[in-house]
PDB file of C-alpha atoms in Angstrom:
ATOM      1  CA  UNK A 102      99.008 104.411  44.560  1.00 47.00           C
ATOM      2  CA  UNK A 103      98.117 107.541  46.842  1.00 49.00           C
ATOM      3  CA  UNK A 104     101.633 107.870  48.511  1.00 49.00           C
ATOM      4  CA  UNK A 105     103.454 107.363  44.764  1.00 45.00           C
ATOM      5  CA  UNK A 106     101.265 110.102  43.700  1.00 47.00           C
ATOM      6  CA  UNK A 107     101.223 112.357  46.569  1.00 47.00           C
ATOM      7  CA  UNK A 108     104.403 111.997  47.566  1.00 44.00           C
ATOM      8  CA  UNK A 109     106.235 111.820  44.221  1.00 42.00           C
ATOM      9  CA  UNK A 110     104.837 112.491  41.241  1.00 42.00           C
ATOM     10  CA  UNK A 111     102.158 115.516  42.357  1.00 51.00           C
ATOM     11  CA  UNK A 112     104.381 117.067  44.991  1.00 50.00           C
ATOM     12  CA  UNK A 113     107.549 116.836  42.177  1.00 45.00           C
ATOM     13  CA  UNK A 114     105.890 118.978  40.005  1.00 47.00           C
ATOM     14  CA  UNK A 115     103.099 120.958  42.021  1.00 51.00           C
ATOM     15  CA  UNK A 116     103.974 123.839  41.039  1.00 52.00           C
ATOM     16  CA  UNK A 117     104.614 123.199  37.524  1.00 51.00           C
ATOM     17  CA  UNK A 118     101.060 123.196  35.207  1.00 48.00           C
ATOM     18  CA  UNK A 119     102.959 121.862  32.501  1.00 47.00           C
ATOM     19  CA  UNK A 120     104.034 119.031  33.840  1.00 50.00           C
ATOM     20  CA  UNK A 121     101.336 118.217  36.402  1.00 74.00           C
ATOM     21  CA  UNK A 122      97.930 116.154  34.779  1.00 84.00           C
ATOM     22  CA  UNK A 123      96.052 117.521  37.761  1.00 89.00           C
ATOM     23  CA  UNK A 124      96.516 121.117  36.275  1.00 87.00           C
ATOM     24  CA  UNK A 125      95.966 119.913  32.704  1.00 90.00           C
ATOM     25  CA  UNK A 126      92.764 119.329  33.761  1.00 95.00           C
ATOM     26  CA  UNK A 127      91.885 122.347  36.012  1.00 96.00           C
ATOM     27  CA  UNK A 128      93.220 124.544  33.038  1.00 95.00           C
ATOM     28  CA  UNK A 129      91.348 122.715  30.284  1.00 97.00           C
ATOM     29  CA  UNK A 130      87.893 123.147  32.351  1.00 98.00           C
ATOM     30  CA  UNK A 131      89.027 126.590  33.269  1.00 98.00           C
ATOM     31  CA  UNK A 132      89.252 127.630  29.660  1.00 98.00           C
ATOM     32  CA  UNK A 133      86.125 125.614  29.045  1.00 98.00           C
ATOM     33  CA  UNK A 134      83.587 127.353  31.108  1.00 98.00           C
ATOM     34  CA  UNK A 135      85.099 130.768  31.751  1.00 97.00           C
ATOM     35  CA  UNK A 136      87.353 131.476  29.391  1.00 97.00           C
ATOM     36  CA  UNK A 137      85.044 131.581  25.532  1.00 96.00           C
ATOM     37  CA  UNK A 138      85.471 127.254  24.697  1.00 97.00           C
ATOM     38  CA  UNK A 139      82.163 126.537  25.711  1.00 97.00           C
ATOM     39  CA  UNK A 140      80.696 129.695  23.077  1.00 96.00           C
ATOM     40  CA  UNK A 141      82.637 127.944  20.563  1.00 97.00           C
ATOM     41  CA  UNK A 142      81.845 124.563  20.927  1.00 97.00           C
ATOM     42  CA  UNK A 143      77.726 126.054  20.558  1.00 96.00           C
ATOM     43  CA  UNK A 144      78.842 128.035  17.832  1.00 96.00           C
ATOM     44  CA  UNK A 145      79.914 124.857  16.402  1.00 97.00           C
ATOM     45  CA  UNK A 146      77.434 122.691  16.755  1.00 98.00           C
ATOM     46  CA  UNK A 147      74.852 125.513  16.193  1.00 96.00           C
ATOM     47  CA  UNK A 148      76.703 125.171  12.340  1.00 97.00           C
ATOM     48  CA  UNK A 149      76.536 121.377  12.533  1.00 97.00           C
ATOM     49  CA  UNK A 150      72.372 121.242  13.362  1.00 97.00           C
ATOM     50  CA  UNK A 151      71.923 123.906  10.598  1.00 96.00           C
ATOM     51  CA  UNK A 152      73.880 121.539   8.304  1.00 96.00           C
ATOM     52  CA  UNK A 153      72.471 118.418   9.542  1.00 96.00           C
ATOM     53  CA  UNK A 154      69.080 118.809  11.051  1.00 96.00           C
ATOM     54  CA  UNK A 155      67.820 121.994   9.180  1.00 95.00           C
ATOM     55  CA  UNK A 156      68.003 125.882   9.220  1.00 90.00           C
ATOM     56  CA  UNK A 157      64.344 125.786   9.926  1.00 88.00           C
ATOM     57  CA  UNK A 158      64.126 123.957  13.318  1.00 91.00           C
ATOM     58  CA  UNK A 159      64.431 125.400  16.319  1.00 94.00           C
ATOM     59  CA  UNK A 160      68.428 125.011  17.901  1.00 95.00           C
ATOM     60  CA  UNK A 161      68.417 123.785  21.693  1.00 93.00           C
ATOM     61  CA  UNK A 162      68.258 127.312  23.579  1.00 86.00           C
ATOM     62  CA  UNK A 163      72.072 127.445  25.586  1.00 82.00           C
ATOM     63  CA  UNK A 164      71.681 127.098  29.420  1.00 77.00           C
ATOM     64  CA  UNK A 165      72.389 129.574  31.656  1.00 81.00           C
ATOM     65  CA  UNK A 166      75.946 130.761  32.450  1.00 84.00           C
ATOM     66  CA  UNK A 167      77.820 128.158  34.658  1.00 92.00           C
ATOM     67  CA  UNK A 168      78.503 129.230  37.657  1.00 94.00           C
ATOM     68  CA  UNK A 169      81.781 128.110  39.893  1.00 96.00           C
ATOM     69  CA  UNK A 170      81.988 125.254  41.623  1.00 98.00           C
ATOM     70  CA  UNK A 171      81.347 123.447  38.675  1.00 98.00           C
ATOM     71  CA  UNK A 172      79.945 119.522  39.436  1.00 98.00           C
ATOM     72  CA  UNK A 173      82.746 116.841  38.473  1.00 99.00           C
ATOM     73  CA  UNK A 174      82.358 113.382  38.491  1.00 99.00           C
ATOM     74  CA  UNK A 175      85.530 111.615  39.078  1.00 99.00           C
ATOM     75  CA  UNK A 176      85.285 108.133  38.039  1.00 99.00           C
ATOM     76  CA  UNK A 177      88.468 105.794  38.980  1.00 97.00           C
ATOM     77  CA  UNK A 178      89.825 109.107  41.556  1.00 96.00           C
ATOM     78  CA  UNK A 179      91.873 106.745  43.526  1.00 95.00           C
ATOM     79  CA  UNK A 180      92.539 109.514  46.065  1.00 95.00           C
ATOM     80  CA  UNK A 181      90.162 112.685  44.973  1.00 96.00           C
ATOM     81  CA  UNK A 182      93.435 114.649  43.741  1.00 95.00           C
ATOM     82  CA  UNK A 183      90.750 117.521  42.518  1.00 96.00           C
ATOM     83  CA  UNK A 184      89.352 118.767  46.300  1.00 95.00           C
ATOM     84  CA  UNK A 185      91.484 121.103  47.384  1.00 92.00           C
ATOM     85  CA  UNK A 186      90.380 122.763  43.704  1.00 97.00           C
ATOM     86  CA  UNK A 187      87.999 125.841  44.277  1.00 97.00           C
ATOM     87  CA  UNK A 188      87.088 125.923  40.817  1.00 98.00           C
ATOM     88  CA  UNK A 189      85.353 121.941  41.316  1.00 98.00           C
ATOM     89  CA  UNK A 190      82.692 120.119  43.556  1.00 98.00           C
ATOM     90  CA  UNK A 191      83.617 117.098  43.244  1.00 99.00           C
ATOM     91  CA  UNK A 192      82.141 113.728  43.690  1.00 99.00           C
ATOM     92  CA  UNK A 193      84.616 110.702  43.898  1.00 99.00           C
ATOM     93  CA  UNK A 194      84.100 107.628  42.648  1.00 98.00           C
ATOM     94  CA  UNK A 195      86.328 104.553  42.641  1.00 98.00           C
ATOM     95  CA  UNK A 196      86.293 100.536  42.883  1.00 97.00           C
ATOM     96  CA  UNK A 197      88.686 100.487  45.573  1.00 96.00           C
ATOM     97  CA  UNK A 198      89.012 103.815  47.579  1.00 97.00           C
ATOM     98  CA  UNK A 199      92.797 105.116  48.611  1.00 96.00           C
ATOM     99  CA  UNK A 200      90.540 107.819  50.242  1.00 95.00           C
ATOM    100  CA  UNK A 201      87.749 108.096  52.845  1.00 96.00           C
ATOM    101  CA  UNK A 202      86.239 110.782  50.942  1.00 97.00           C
ATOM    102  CA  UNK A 203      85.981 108.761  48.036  1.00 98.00           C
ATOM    103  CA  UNK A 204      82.824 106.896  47.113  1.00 98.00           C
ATOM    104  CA  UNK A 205      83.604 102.575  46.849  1.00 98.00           C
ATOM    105  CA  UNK A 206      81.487 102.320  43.715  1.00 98.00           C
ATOM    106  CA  UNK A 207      81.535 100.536  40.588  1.00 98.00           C
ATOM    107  CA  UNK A 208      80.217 102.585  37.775  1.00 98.00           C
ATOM    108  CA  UNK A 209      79.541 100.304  35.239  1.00 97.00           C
ATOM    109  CA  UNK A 210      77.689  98.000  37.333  1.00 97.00           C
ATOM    110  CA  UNK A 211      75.365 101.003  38.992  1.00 98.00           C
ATOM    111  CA  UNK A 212      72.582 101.973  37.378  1.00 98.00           C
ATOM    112  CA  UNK A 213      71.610 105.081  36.894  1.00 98.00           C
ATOM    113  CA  UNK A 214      69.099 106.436  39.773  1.00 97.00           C
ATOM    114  CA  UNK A 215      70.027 103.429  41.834  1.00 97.00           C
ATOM    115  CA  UNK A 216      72.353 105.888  43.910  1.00 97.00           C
ATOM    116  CA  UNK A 217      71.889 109.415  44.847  1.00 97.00           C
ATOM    117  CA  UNK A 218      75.071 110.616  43.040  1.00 98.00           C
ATOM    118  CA  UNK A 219      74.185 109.091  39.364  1.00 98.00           C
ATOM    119  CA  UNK A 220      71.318 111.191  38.041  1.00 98.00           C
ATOM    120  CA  UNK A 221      71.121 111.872  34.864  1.00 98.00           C
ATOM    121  CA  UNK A 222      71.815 115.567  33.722  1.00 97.00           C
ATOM    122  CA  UNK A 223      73.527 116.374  36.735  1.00 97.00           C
ATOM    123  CA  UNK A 224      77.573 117.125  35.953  1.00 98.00           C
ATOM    124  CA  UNK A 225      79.167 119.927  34.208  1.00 98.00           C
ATOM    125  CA  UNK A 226      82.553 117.559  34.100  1.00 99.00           C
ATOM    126  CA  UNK A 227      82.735 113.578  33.652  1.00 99.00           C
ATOM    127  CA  UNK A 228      86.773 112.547  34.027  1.00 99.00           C
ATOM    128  CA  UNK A 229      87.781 109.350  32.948  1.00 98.00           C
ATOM    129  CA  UNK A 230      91.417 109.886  33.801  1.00 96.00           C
ATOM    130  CA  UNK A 231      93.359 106.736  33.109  1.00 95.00           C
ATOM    131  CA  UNK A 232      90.046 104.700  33.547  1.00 97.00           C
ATOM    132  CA  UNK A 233      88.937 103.615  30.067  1.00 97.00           C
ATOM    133  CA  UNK A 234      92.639 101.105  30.183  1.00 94.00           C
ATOM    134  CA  UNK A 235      91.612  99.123  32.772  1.00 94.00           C
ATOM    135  CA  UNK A 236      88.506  97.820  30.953  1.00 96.00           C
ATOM    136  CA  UNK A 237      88.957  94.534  28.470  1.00 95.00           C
ATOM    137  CA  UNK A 238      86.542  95.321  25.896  1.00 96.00           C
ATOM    138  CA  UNK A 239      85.511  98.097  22.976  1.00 97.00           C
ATOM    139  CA  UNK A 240      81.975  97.367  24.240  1.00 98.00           C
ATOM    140  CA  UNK A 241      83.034  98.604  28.280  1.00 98.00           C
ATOM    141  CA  UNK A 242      84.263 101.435  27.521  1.00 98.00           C
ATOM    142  CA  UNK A 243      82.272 102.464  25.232  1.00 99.00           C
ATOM    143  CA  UNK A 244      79.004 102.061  27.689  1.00 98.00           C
ATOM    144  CA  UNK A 245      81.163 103.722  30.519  1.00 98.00           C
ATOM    145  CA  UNK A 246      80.988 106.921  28.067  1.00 99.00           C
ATOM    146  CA  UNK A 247      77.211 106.286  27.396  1.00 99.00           C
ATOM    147  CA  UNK A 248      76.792 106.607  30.830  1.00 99.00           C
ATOM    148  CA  UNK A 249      78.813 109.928  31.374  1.00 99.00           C
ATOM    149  CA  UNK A 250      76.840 111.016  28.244  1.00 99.00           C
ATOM    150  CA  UNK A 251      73.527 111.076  30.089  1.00 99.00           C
ATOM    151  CA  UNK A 252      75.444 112.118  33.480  1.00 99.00           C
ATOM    152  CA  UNK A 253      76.084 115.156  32.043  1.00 98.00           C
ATOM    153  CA  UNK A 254      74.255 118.325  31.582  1.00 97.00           C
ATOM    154  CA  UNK A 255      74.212 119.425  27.984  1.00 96.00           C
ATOM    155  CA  UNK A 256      76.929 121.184  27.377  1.00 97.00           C
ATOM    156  CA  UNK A 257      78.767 120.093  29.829  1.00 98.00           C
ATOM    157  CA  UNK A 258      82.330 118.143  28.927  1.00 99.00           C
ATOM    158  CA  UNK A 259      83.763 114.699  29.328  1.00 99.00           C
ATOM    159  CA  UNK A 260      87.605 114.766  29.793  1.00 99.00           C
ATOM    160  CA  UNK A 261      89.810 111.812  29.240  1.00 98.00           C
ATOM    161  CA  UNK A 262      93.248 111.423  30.233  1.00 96.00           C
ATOM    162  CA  UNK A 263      94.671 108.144  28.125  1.00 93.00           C
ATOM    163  CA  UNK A 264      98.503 106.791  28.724  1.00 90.00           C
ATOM    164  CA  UNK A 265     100.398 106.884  25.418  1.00 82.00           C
ATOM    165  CA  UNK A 266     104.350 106.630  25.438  1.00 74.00           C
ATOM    166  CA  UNK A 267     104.749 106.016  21.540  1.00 74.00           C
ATOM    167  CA  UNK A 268     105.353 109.287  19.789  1.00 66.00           C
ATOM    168  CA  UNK A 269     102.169 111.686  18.056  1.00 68.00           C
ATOM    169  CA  UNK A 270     101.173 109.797  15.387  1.00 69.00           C
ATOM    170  CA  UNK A 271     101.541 105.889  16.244  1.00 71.00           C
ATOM    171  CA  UNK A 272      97.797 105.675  17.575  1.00 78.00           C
ATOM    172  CA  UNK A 273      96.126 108.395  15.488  1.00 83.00           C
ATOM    173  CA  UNK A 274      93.867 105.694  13.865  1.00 89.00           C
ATOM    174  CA  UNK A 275      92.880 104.732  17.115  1.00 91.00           C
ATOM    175  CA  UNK A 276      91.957 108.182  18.424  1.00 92.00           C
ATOM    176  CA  UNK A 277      90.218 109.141  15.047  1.00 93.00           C
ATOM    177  CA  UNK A 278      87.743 105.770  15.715  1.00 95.00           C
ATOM    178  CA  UNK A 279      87.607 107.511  19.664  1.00 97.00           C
ATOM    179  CA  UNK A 280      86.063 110.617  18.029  1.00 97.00           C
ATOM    180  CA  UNK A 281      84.103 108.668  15.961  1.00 97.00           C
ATOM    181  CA  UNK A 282      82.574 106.265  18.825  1.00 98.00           C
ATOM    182  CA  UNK A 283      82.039 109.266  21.215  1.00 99.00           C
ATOM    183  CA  UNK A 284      79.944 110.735  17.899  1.00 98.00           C
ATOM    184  CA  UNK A 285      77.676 108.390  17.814  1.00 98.00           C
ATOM    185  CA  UNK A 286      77.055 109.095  21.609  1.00 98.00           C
ATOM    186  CA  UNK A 287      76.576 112.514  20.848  1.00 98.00           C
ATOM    187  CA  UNK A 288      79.586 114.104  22.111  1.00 99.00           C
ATOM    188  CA  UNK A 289      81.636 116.503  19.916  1.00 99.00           C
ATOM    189  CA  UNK A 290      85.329 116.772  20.692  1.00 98.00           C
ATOM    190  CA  UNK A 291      86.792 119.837  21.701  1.00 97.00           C
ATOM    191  CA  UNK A 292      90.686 119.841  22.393  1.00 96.00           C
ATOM    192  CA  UNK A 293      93.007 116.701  22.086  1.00 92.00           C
ATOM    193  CA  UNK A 294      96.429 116.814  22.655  1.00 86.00           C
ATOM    194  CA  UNK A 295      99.437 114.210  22.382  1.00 80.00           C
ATOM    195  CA  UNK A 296     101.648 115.069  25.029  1.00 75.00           C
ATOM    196  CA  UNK A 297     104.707 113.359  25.659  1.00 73.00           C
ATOM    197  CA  UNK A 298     103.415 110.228  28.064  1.00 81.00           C
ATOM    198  CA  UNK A 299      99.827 110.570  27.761  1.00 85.00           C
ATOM    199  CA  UNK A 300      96.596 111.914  25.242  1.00 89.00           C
ATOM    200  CA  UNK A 301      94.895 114.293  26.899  1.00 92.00           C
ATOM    201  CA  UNK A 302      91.233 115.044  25.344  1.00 96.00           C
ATOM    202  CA  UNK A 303      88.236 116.794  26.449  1.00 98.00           C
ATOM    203  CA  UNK A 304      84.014 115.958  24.897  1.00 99.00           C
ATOM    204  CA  UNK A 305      81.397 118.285  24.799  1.00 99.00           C
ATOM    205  CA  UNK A 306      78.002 116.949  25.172  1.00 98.00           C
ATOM    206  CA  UNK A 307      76.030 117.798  22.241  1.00 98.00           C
ATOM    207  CA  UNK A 308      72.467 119.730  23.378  1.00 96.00           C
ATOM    208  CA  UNK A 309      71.358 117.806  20.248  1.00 97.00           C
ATOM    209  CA  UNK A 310      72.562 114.630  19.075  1.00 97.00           C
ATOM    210  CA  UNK A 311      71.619 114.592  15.460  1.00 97.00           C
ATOM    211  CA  UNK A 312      74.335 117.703  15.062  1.00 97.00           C
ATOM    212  CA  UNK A 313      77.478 115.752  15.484  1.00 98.00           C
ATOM    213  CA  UNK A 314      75.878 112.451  14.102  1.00 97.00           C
ATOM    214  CA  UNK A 315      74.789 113.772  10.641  1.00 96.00           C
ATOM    215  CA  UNK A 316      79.065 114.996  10.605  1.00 97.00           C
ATOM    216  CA  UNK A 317      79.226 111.043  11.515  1.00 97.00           C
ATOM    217  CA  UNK A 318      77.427 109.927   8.390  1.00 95.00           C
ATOM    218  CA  UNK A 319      79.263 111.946   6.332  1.00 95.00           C
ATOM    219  CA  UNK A 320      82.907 110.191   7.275  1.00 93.00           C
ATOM    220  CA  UNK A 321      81.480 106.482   6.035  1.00 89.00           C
ATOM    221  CA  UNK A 322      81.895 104.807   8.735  1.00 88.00           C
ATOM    222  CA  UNK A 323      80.294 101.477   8.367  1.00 87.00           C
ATOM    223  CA  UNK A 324      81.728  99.859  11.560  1.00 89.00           C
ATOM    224  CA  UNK A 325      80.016  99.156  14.999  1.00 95.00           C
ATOM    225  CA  UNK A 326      80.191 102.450  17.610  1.00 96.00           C
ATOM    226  CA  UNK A 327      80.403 100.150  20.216  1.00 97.00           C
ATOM    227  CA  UNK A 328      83.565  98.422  18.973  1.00 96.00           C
ATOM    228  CA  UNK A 329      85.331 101.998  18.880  1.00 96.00           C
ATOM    229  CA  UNK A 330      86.879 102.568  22.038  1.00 97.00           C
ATOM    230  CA  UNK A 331      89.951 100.136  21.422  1.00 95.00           C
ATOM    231  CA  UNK A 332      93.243 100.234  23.253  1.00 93.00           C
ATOM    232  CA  UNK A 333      96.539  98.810  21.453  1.00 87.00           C
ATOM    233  CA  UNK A 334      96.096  96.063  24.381  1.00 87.00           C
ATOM    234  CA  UNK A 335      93.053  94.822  22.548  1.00 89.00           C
ATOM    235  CA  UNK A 336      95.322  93.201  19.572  1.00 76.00           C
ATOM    236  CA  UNK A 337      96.899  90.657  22.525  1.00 63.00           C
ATOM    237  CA  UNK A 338      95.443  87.960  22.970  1.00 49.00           C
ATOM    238  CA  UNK A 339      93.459  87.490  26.490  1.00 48.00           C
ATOM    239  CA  UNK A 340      90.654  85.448  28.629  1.00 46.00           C
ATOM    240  CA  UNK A 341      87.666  87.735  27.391  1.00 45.00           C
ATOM    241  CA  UNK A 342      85.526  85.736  29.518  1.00 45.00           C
ATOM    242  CA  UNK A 343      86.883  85.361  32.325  1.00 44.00           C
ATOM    243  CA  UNK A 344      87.174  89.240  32.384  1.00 45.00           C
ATOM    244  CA  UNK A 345      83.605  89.832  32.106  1.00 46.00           C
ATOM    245  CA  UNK A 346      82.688  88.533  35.394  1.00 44.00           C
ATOM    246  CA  UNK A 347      83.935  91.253  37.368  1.00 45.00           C
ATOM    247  CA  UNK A 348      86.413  94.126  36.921  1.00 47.00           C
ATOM    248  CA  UNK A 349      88.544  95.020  39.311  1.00 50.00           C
ATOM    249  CA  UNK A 350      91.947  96.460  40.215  1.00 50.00           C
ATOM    250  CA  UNK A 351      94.004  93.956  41.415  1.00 47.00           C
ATOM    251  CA  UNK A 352      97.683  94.482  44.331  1.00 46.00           C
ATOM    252  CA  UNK A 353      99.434  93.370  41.390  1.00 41.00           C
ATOM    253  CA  UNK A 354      97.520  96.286  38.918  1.00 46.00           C
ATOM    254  CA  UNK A 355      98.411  98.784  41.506  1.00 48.00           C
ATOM    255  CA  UNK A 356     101.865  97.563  41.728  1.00 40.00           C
ATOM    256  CA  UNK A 357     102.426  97.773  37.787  1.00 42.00           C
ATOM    257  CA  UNK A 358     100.902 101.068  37.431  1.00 48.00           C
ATOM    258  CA  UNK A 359     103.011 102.668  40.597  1.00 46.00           C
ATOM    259  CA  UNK A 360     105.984 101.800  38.779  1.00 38.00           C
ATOM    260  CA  UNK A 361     104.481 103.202  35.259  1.00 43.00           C
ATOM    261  CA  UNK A 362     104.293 106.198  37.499  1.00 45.00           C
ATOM    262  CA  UNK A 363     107.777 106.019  38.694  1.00 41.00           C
ATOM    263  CA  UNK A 364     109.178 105.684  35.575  1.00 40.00           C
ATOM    264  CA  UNK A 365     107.552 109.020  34.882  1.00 41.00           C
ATOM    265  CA  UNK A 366     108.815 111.131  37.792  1.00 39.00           C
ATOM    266  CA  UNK A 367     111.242 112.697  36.463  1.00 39.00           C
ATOM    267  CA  UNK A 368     110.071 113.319  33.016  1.00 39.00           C
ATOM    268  CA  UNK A 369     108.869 116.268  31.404  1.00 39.00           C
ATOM    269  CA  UNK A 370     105.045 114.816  30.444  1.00 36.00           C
ATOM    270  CA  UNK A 371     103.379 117.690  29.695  1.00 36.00           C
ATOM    271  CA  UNK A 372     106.019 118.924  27.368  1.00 39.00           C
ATOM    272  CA  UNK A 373     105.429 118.568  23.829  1.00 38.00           C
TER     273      UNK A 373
END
């Protein structure tokens, strides 16, 4: 997986920020903290607590202005693609390392506090970037986003990078019960975009969680949050139970995915 995207899909488009995923998210954080998205996203919810909560109480004073590096958490990293990055310090995390200077660590199965790099309130960035597919269950990935929830400093964002070949709207009822899942967390979403192989969307942790949950009341949903983070995989039929014993990525995952990757070499991705 390192040498397919090192050698060919990273180095084929390096210097292209359209086309590159690595930029996507260096950009989207870049706007984020430094370039007016993270005022809005306050102004926003400042709106949504006023709504919701009440013009009367007191609205979660803003922190401080970030300041560069910001902390990213890079859950699944493979190969810590983000370290050469001056704008990130990063901390790598992955089941099965391609990298020595990523962390072997599996982040569902870690508590919090059991490790000196999960403490709560600590990241200005959680990425989940093609993560969230390789779990087998609503309920897995939805408590993988719990946990980046209380990872993060408030107002700090979780990015997710999804793969998505069918065109924009084929899986817009599944991203709408996405936003509605990470709601009930107590993130607030900030960008999404359907590019052409992939949805690319980016979380912003609520300093109060009753601002984007009283919005979630008023859509009527009636179904379980934890059920929300659904893949089209999840309509074919699989061993459930085996899978819950242990997740892991597999020669023959790593083979299917390099040649996912292949197929996209050549192809404009981040083109609309």
């Amino acid at each position: 997986m390192k040498k397919l995207a090192t050698s060919h899909w990273e180095t084929n488009n390096a210097n292209d920020p359209t086309m590159n995923r690595i930029y996507w998210v260096v950009q989207e954080c870049e706007d984020f903290f430094f370039n007016g998205g993270a005022e809005t996203a306050v102004s926003k919810e400042k709106k949504l607590f006023q709504k919701f909560v009440g013009e009367n109480e007191n609205f979660p004073i803003p922190n401080a202005p970030v300041n560069r590096p910001l902390k990213m958490l890079d859950v699944g990293s493979c190969y810590n693609p983000f370290r050469n990055f001056d704008l990130f310090d990063v901390t790598a995390v992955d089941i099965a390392p391609a990298s020595d200077d990523v962390i072997e660590c599996d982040f569902l199965k870690t508590e919090i506090g059991e490790v000196d790099f999960l403490v709560e309130s600590t990241y200005d960035v959680v990425l989940f970037s093609f993560l969230l597919e390789y779990l087998p269950e609503p309920k897995m990935r939805y408590a993988c986003c719990l946990k980046a929830y209380k990872l993060l400093k408030p107002g700090g964002v979780l990015v997710i990078l999804t793969p998505d070949s069918k065109h924009d709207t084929a899986n817009s009822k599944i991203m709408k019960t996405w936003r509605l899942g990470l709601a009930s967390i107590g993130f607030m979403r900030v960008n999404y975009k359907k590019l052409r192989h992939l949805r690319c969307m980016s979380y912003y942790k609520c300093r109060d969680s009753r601002s984007i949950r009283g919005w979630l009341e008023l859509q009527k949903f009636d179904g379980s949050p934890e059920e929300c983070i659904v893949i089209p995989q999840d309509s074919n039929p699989y061993d459930s139970e085996s899978a819950k014993d242990e997740i892991f990525r597999s020669e023959t995952d790593n083979i299917q995915l390099a040649v996912n990757f292949a197929d996209l070499v050549n192809a404009d991705v981040f083109v609309d």
